[in-house]
Coordinates of C-alpha atoms in Angstrom, one line a residue:
X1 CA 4.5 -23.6 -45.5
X2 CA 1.2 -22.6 -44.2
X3 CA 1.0 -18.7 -43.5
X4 CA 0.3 -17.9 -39.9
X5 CA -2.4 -17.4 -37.6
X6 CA -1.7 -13.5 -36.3
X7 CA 1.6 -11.3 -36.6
X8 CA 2.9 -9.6 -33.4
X9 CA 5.1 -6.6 -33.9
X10 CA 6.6 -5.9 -30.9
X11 CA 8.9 -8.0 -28.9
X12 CA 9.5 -5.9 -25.7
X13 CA 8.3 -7.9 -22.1
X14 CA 4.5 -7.8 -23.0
X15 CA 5.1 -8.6 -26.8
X16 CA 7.2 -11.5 -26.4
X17 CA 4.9 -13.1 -23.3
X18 CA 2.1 -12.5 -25.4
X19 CA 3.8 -14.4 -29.0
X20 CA 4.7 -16.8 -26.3
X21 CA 1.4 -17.1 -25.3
X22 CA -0.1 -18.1 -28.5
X23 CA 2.3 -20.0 -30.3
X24 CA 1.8 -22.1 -26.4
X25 CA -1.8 -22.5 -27.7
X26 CA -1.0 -23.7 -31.0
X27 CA -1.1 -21.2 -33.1
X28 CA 1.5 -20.0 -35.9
X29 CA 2.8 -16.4 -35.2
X30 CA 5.1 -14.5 -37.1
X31 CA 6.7 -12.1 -35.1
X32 CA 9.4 -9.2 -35.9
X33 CA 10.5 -6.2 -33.8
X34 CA 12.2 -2.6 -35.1
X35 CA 15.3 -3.7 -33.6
X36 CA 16.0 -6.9 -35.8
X37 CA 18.5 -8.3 -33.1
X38 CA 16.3 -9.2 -30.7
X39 CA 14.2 -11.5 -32.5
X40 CA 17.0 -14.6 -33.2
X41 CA 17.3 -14.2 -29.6
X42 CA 13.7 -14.3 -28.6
X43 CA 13.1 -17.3 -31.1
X44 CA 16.0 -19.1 -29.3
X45 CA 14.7 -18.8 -25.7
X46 CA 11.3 -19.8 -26.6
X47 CA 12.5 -23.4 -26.9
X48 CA 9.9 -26.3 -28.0
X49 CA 7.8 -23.0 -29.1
X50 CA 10.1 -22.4 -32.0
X51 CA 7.8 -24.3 -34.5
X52 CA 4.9 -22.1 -33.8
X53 CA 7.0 -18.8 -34.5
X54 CA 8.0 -17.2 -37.9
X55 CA 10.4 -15.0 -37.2
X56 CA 10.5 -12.0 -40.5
X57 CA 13.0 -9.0 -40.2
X58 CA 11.9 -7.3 -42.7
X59 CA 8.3 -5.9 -42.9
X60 CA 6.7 -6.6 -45.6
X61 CA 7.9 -10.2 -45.1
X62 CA 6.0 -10.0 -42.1
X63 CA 2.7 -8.8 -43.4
X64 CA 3.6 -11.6 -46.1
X65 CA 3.9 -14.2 -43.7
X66 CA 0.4 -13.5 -42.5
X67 CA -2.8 -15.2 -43.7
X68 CA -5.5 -13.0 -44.8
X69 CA -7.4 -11.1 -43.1
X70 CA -4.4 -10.4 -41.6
X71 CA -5.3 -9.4 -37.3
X72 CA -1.4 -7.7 -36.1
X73 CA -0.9 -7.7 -32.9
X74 CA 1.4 -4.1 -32.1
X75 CA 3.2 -4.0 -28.9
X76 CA 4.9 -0.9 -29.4
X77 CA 4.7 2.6 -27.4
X78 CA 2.0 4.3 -28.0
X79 CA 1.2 7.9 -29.0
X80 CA 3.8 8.5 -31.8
X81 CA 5.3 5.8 -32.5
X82 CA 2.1 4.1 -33.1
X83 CA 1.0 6.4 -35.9
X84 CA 3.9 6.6 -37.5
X85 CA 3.6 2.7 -38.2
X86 CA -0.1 2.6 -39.3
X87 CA 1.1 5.2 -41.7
X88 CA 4.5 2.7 -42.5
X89 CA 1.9 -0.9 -42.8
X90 CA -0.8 0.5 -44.1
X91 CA 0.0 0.4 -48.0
X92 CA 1.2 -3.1 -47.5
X93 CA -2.6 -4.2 -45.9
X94 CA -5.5 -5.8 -47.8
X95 CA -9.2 -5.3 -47.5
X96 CA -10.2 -7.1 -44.2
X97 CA -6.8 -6.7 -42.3
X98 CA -7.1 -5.5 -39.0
X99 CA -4.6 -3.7 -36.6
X100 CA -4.6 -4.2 -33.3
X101 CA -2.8 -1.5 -30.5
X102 CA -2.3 -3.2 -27.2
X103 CA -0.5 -0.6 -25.4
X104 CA -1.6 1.4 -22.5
X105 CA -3.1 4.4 -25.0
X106 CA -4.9 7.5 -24.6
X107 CA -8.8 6.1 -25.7
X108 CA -9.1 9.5 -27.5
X109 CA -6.3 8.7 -29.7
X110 CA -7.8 5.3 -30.3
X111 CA -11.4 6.8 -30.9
X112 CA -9.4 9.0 -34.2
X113 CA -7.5 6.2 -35.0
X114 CA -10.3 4.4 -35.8
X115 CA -12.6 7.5 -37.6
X116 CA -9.8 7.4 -39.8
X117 CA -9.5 4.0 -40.7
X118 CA -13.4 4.4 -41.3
X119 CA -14.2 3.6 -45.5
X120 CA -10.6 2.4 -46.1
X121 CA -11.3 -1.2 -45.5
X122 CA -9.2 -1.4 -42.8
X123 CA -9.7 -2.3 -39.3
X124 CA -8.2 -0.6 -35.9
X125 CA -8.0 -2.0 -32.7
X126 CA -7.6 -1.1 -29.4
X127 CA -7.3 -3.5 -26.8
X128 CA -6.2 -3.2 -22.7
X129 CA -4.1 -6.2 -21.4
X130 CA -3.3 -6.6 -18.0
X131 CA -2.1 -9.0 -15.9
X132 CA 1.6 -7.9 -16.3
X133 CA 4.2 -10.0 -17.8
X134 CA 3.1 -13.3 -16.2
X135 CA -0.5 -13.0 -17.1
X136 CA 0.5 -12.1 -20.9
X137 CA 2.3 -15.3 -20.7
X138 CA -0.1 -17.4 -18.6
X139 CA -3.6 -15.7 -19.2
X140 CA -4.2 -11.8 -19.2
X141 CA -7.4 -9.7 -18.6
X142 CA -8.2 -8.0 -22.3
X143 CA -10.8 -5.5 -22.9
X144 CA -11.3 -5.0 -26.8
X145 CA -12.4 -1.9 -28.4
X146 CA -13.1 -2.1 -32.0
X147 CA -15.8 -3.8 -35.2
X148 CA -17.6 -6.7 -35.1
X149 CA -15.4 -7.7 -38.1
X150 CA -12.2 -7.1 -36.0
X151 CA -13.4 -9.1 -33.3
X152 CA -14.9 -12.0 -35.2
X153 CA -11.3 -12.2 -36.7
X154 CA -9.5 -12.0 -33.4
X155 CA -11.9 -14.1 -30.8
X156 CA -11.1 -17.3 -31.1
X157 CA -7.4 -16.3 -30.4
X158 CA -8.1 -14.1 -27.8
X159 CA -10.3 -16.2 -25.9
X160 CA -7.8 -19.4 -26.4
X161 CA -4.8 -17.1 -23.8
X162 CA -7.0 -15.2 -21.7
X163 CA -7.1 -15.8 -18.4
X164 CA -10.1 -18.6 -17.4
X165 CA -12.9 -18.3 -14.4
X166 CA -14.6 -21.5 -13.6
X167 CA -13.7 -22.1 -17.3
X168 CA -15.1 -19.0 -18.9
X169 CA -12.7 -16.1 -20.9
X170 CA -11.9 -13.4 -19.3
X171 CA -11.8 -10.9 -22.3
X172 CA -14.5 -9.3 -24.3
X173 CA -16.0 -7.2 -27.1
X174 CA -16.9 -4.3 -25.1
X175 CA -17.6 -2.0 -27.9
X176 CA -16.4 0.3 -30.9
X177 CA -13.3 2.6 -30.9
X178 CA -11.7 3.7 -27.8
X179 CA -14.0 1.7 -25.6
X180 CA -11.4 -1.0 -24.8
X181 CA -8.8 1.5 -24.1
X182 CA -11.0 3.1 -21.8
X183 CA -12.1 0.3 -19.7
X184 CA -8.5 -0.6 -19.0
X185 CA -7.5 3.0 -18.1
X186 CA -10.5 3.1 -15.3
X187 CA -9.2 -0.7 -14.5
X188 CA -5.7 1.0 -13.9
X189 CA -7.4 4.0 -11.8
X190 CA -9.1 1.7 -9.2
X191 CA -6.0 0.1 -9.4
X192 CA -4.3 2.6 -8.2
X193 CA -6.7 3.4 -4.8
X194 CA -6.9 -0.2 -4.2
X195 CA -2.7 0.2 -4.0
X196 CA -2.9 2.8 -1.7
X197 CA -5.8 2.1 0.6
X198 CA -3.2 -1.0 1.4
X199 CA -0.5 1.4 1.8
X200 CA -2.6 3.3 4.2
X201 CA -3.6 0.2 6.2
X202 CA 0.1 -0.8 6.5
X203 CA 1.1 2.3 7.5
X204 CA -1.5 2.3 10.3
X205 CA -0.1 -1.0 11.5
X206 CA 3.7 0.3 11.4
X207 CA 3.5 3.4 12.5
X208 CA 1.0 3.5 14.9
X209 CA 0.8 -0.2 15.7
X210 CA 4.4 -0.6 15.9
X211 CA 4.2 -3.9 13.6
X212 CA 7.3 -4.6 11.4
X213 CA 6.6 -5.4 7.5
X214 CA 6.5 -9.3 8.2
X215 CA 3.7 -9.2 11.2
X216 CA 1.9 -7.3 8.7
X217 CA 2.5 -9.4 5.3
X218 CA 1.2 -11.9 8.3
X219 CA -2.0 -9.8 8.9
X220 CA -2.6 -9.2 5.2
X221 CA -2.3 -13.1 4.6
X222 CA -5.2 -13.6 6.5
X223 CA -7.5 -11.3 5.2
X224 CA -6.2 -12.6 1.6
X225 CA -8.8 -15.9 2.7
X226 CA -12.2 -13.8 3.4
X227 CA -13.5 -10.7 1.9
X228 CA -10.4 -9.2 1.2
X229 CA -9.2 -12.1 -1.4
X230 CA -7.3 -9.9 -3.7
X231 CA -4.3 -10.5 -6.0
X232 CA -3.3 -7.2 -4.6
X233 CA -3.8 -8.3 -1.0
X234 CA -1.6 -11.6 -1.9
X235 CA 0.9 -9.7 -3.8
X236 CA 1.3 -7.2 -0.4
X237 CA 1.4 -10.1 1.8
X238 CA 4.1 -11.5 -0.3
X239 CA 6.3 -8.4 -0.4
X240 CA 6.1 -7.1 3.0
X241 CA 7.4 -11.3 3.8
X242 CA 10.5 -10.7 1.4
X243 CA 13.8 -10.3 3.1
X244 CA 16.4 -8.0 1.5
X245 CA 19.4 -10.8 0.8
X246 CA 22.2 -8.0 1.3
X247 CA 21.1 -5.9 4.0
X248 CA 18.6 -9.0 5.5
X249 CA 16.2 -6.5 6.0
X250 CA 12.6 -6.6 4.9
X251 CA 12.5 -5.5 0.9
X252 CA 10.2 -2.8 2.0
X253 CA 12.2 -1.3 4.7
X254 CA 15.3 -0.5 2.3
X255 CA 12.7 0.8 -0.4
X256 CA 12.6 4.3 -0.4
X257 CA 9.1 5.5 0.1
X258 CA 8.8 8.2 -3.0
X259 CA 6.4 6.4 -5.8
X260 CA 5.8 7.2 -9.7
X261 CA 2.5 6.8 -11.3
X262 CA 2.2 6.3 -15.1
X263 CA -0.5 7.9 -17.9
X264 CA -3.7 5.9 -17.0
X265 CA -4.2 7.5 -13.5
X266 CA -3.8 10.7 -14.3
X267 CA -6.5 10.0 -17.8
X268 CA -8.8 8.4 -15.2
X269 CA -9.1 12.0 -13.3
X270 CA -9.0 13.9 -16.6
X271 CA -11.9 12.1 -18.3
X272 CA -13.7 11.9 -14.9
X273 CA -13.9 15.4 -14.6
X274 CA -14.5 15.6 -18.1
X275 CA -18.0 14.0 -17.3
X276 CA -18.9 15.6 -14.3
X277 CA -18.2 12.3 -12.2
X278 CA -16.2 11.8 -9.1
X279 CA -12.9 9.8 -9.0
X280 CA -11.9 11.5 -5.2
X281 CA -10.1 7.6 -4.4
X282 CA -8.4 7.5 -7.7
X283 CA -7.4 11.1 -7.3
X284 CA -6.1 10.8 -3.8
X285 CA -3.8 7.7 -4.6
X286 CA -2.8 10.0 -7.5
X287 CA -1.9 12.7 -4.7
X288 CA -0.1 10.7 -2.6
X289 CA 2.4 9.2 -5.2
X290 CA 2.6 13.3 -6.1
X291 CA 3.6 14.4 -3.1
X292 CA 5.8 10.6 -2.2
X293 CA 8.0 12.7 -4.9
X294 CA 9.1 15.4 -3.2
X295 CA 10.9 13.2 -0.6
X296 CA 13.8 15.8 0.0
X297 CA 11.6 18.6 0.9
X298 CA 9.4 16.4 3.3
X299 CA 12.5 14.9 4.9
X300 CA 13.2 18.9 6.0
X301 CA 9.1 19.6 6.6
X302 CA 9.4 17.0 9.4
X303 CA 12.0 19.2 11.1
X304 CA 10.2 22.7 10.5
X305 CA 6.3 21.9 10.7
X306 CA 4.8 22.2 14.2
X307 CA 3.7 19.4 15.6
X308 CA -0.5 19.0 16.0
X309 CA -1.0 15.3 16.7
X310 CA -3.1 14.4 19.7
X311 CA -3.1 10.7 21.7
X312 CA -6.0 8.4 19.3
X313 CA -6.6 4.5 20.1
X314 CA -5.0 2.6 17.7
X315 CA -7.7 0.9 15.4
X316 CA -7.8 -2.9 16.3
X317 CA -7.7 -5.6 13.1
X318 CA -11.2 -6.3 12.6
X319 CA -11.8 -2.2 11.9
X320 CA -9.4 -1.9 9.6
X321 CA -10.2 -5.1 8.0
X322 CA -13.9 -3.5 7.7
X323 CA -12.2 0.3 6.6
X324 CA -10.6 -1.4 3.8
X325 CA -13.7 -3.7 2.5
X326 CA -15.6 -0.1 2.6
X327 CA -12.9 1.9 1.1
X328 CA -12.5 -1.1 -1.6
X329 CA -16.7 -1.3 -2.5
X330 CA -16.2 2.9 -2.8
X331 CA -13.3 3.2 -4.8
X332 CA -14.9 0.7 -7.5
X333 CA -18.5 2.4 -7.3
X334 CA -16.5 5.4 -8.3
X335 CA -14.6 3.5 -11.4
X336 CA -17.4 2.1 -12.7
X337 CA -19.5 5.4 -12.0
X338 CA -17.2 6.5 -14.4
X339 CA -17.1 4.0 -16.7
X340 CA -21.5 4.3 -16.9
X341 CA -20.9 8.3 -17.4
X342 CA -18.5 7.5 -20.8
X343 CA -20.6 4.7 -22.3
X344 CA -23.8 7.3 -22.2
X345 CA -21.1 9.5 -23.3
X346 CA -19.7 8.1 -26.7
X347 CA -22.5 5.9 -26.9
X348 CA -20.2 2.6 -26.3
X349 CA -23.0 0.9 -24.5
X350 CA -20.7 -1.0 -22.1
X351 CA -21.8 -4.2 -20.3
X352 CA -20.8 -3.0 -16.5
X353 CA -21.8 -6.9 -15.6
X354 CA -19.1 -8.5 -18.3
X355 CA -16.5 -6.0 -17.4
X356 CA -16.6 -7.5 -13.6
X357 CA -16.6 -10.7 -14.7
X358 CA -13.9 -10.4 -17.1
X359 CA -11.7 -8.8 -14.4
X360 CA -12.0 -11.7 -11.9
X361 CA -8.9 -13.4 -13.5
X362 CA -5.9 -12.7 -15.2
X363 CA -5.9 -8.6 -14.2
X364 CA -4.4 -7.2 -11.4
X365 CA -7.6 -6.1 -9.6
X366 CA -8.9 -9.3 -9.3
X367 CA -10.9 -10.0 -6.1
X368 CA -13.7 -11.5 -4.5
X369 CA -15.5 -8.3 -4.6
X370 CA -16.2 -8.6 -8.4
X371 CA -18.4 -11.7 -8.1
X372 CA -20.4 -9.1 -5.6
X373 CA -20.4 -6.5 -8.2
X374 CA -21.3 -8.7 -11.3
X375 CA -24.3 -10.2 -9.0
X376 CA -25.7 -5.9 -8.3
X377 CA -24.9 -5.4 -12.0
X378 CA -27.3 -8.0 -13.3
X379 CA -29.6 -7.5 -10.6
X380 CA -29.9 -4.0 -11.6
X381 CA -28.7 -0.3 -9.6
X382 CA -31.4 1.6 -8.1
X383 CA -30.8 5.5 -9.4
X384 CA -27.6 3.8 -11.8
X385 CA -25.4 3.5 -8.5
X386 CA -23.5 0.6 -7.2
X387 CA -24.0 1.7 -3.2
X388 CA -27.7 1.5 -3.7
X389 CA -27.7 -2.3 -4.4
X390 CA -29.0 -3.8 -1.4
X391 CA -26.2 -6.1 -1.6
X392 CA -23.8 -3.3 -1.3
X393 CA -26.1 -1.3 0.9
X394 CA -25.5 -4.2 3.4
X395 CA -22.0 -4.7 3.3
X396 CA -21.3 -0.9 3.8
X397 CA -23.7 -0.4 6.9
X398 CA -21.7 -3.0 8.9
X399 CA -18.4 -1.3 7.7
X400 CA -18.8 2.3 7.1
X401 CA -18.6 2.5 10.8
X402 CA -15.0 0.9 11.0
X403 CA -14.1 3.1 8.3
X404 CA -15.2 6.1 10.3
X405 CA -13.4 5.2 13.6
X406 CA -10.0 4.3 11.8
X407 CA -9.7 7.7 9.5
X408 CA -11.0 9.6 12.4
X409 CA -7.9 7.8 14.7
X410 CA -5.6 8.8 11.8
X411 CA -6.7 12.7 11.5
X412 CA -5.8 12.7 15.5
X413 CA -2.7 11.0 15.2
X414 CA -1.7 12.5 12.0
X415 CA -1.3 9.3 10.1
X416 CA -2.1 9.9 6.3
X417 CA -4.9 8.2 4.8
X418 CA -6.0 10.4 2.1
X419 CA -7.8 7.3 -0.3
X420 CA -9.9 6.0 2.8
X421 CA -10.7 9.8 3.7
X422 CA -11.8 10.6 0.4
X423 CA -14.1 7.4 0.4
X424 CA -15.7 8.3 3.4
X425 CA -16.0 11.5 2.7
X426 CA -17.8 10.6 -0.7
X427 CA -20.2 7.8 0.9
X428 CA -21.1 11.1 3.6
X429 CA -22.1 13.2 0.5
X430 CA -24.3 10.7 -1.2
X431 CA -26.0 10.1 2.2
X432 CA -27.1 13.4 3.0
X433 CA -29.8 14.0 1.7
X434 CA -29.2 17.6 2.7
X435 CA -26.2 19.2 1.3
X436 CA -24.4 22.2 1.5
X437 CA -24.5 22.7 -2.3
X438 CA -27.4 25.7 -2.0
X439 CA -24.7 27.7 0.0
X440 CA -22.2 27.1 -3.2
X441 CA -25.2 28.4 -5.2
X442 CA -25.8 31.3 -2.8
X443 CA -21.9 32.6 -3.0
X444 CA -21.9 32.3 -7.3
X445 CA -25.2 33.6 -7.7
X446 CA -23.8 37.0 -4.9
X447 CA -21.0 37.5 -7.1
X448 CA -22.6 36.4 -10.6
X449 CA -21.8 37.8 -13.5
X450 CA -25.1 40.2 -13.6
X451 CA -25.3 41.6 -10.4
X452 CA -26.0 40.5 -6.8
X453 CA -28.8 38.1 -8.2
X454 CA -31.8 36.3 -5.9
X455 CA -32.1 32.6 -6.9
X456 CA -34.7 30.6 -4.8
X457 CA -34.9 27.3 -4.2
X458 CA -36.8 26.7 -7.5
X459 CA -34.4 28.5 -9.5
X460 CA -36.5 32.0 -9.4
X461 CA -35.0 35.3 -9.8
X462 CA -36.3 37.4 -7.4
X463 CA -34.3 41.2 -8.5
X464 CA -31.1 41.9 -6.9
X465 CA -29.6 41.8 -3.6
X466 CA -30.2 45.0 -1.9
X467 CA -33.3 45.8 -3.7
X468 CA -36.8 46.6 -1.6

């Protein structure tokens, strides 16, 4: 019996869509899983797939079953769990084999896992996916992080499920290590500001528009056919239309409104800060799904806090149409701001142009914007920024002023936005050409650590403060 193509360990919702996935495109996969029950079952349910899968309980069966250079697929926690199985598969490996971790991990773990698979022979992976469990099955977004032998191994499988624009992949060799890791992190970070610019837009519309959830699933339809294409604006559409079937009530309206956030937003921040970059969107949707926790105590806040609001015109559609293509373009000029700062960083040398193009399908940011973005990527950023493309440049002068009139409508009314504030507050700072940063100078530099120092403009000393 011929050996198979790739081993996937890991049958959990993204490993089995993803064995699904390629055994659908003809190739042989072996598959097992740590609990050995599920896999009869998962080999049963995959039907007229069945021939494709070689189902191993026992481990080194499953290396066995592989042909060599093994490439194994893990879709297994990551963190602990993962090192403790490189350290179980390891001494059953041969020269060449290559081990892939397609888990949401921490790219600094990734960047050691691979130094330490460095002169064994051996070959780590790390590799985002998204698209959820549909895109795994049908076509996900992948961003690989490893060697040129790993990915020479793994590319014609990996660009056989991927997602397809106009015909073309959408997954790549972006560089070594943790680059792949990375790049889907920042994906999941601009994910996240994306989500609750919407949130803020529909709140505008309920609260202060008095719309109910399907009038503005209606609303977001719409803009789902210009600018605005999104999956995200489609998906929102699509939820705010659902109807509860025991209550009959809008889905959304019996959802409480306290939200959780997973690893990758919070490593976006981290690692932004890290290299002196601004993530203010990302952070803000972070902030909001913080303070979304503490429902209890903001249930007895609304009781006990003063009341400040003053009377604002409610925003009409076309502004906050325009507030959310600004906020949108800002929130991703931040993400990939980020992204530029950590390929000068580790030297990753990332392809800003192929990572918008391999987002345009299959992942969950997927929107019209990145055709826009690929085009200012190849056609080169004046001063490395994405704003400065006169593309972008053009785009933002006929919206920034939308985006302006609806956040200062919701500071009056006292309607949250804190992702479309933050992005207008960071487009303000990188206009001004004047700052306020030489008054920050001016207060460390009066309480430095050697005295009441003079600093001019140039950077001078000029003796202490007090001195003749």
């Amino acid at each position: 019996m011929a050996k198979a193509d790739i081993g996937v360990y890991g049958l959990g919702t993204m490993g089995s869509a993803l064995a699904l996935n390629l055994a659908d495109k003809g190739f042989q996969v072996a598959v097992t899983n740590r609990e050995t029950d599920w896999i009869e079952s998962f080999v049963a349910e995959a039907q007229d797939l069945q021939g494709n899968l070689v189902a191993k309980h026992d481990l080194r069966d499953f290396v066995d079953a592989i042909q060599t250079p093994r490439t194994i697929l893990f879709m297994i926690p990551s963190g602990a769990p993962m090192d403790a199985m490189i350290e179980t598969i390891s001494p059953l490996l041969s020269e060449g084999d290559t081990i892939i971790d397609g888990g949401n991990a921490d790219f600094n773990e990734t960047i050691r896992r691979s130094k330490n698979f460095a002169g064994t022979g051996l070959h780590f992976v790390g590799m985002g996916v998204s698209g959820g469990e549909k895109g795994a099955r049908f076509g996900p977004s992948m961003m690989v992080g490893g060697t040129d032998h790993s990915w020479a191994q793994l590319r014609p499988m990996a660009e056989a499920i991927a997602a397809k624009f106009e015909g073309n992949p959408c997954v790549a060799h972006l560089g070594p290590d943790g680059a792949g890791h990375f790049v889907k992190t920042v994906h999941n970070g601009i994910e996240y500001a994306d989500m609750q610019m919407i949130a803020e837009i529909y709140g505008m519309l309920r609260d202060q528009g008095g719309q109910d959830a399907a009038a503005i699933g209606a609303v977001f339809g719409d803009w789902n056919t210009g600018p605005l294409q999104s999956y995200l604006i489609e998906a929102s559409s699509a939820a705010l239309r659902a109807v509860d079937e025991k209550t009959k009530q809008p889905v959304v309206d019996v959802i409480l409104d306290k939200a959780g956030s997973k690893g990758t937003g919070r490593w976006t921040l981290i690692e932004a800060l890290k290299l002196g970059q601004s993530a203010s969107t990302i952070e803000a949707a972070m902030g909001a799904r913080s303070w979304s926790s503490e429902k209890e105590m903001r249930t007895e806040a609304e009781a006990l806090l003063a009341e400040t609001t003053q009377a604002a015109s409610i925003p009409s559609l076309s502004d906050l149409h325009d507030a959310m293509q600004a906020g949108r373009i800002l929130g991703h000029a931040q993400g990939f701001r980020v992204l530029q700062a950590a390929s000068d960083a580790f030297e990753w040398a990332l392809d800003m142009s192929k990572i918008a193009e391999i987002w345009r399908a299959g992942c969950i940011i997927r929107s019209a914007l990145l055709d826009q973005l690929m085009d200012a990527f190849q056609s080169g950023l004046p001063h490395g920024h994405l704003i400065l493309a006169p593309a972008m440049r053009e785009t933002l002068a006929k919206t920034i002023p939308a985006l302006r009139r609806v956040v200062a409508a919701a500071a009056l009314s006292g309607q949250p936005m804190p992702a479309l504030s933050a992005a207008l507050v960071w487009y303000d700072t990188m206009a001004l050409g004047r700052g306020t940063a030489n008054m920050i100078q001016a207060q460390r530099d009066f309480f430095g650590h050697h005295g009441f120092a003079r600093v001019d403009a140039t950077g001078k000393h000029h003796g202490d403060w007090g001195e003749a």
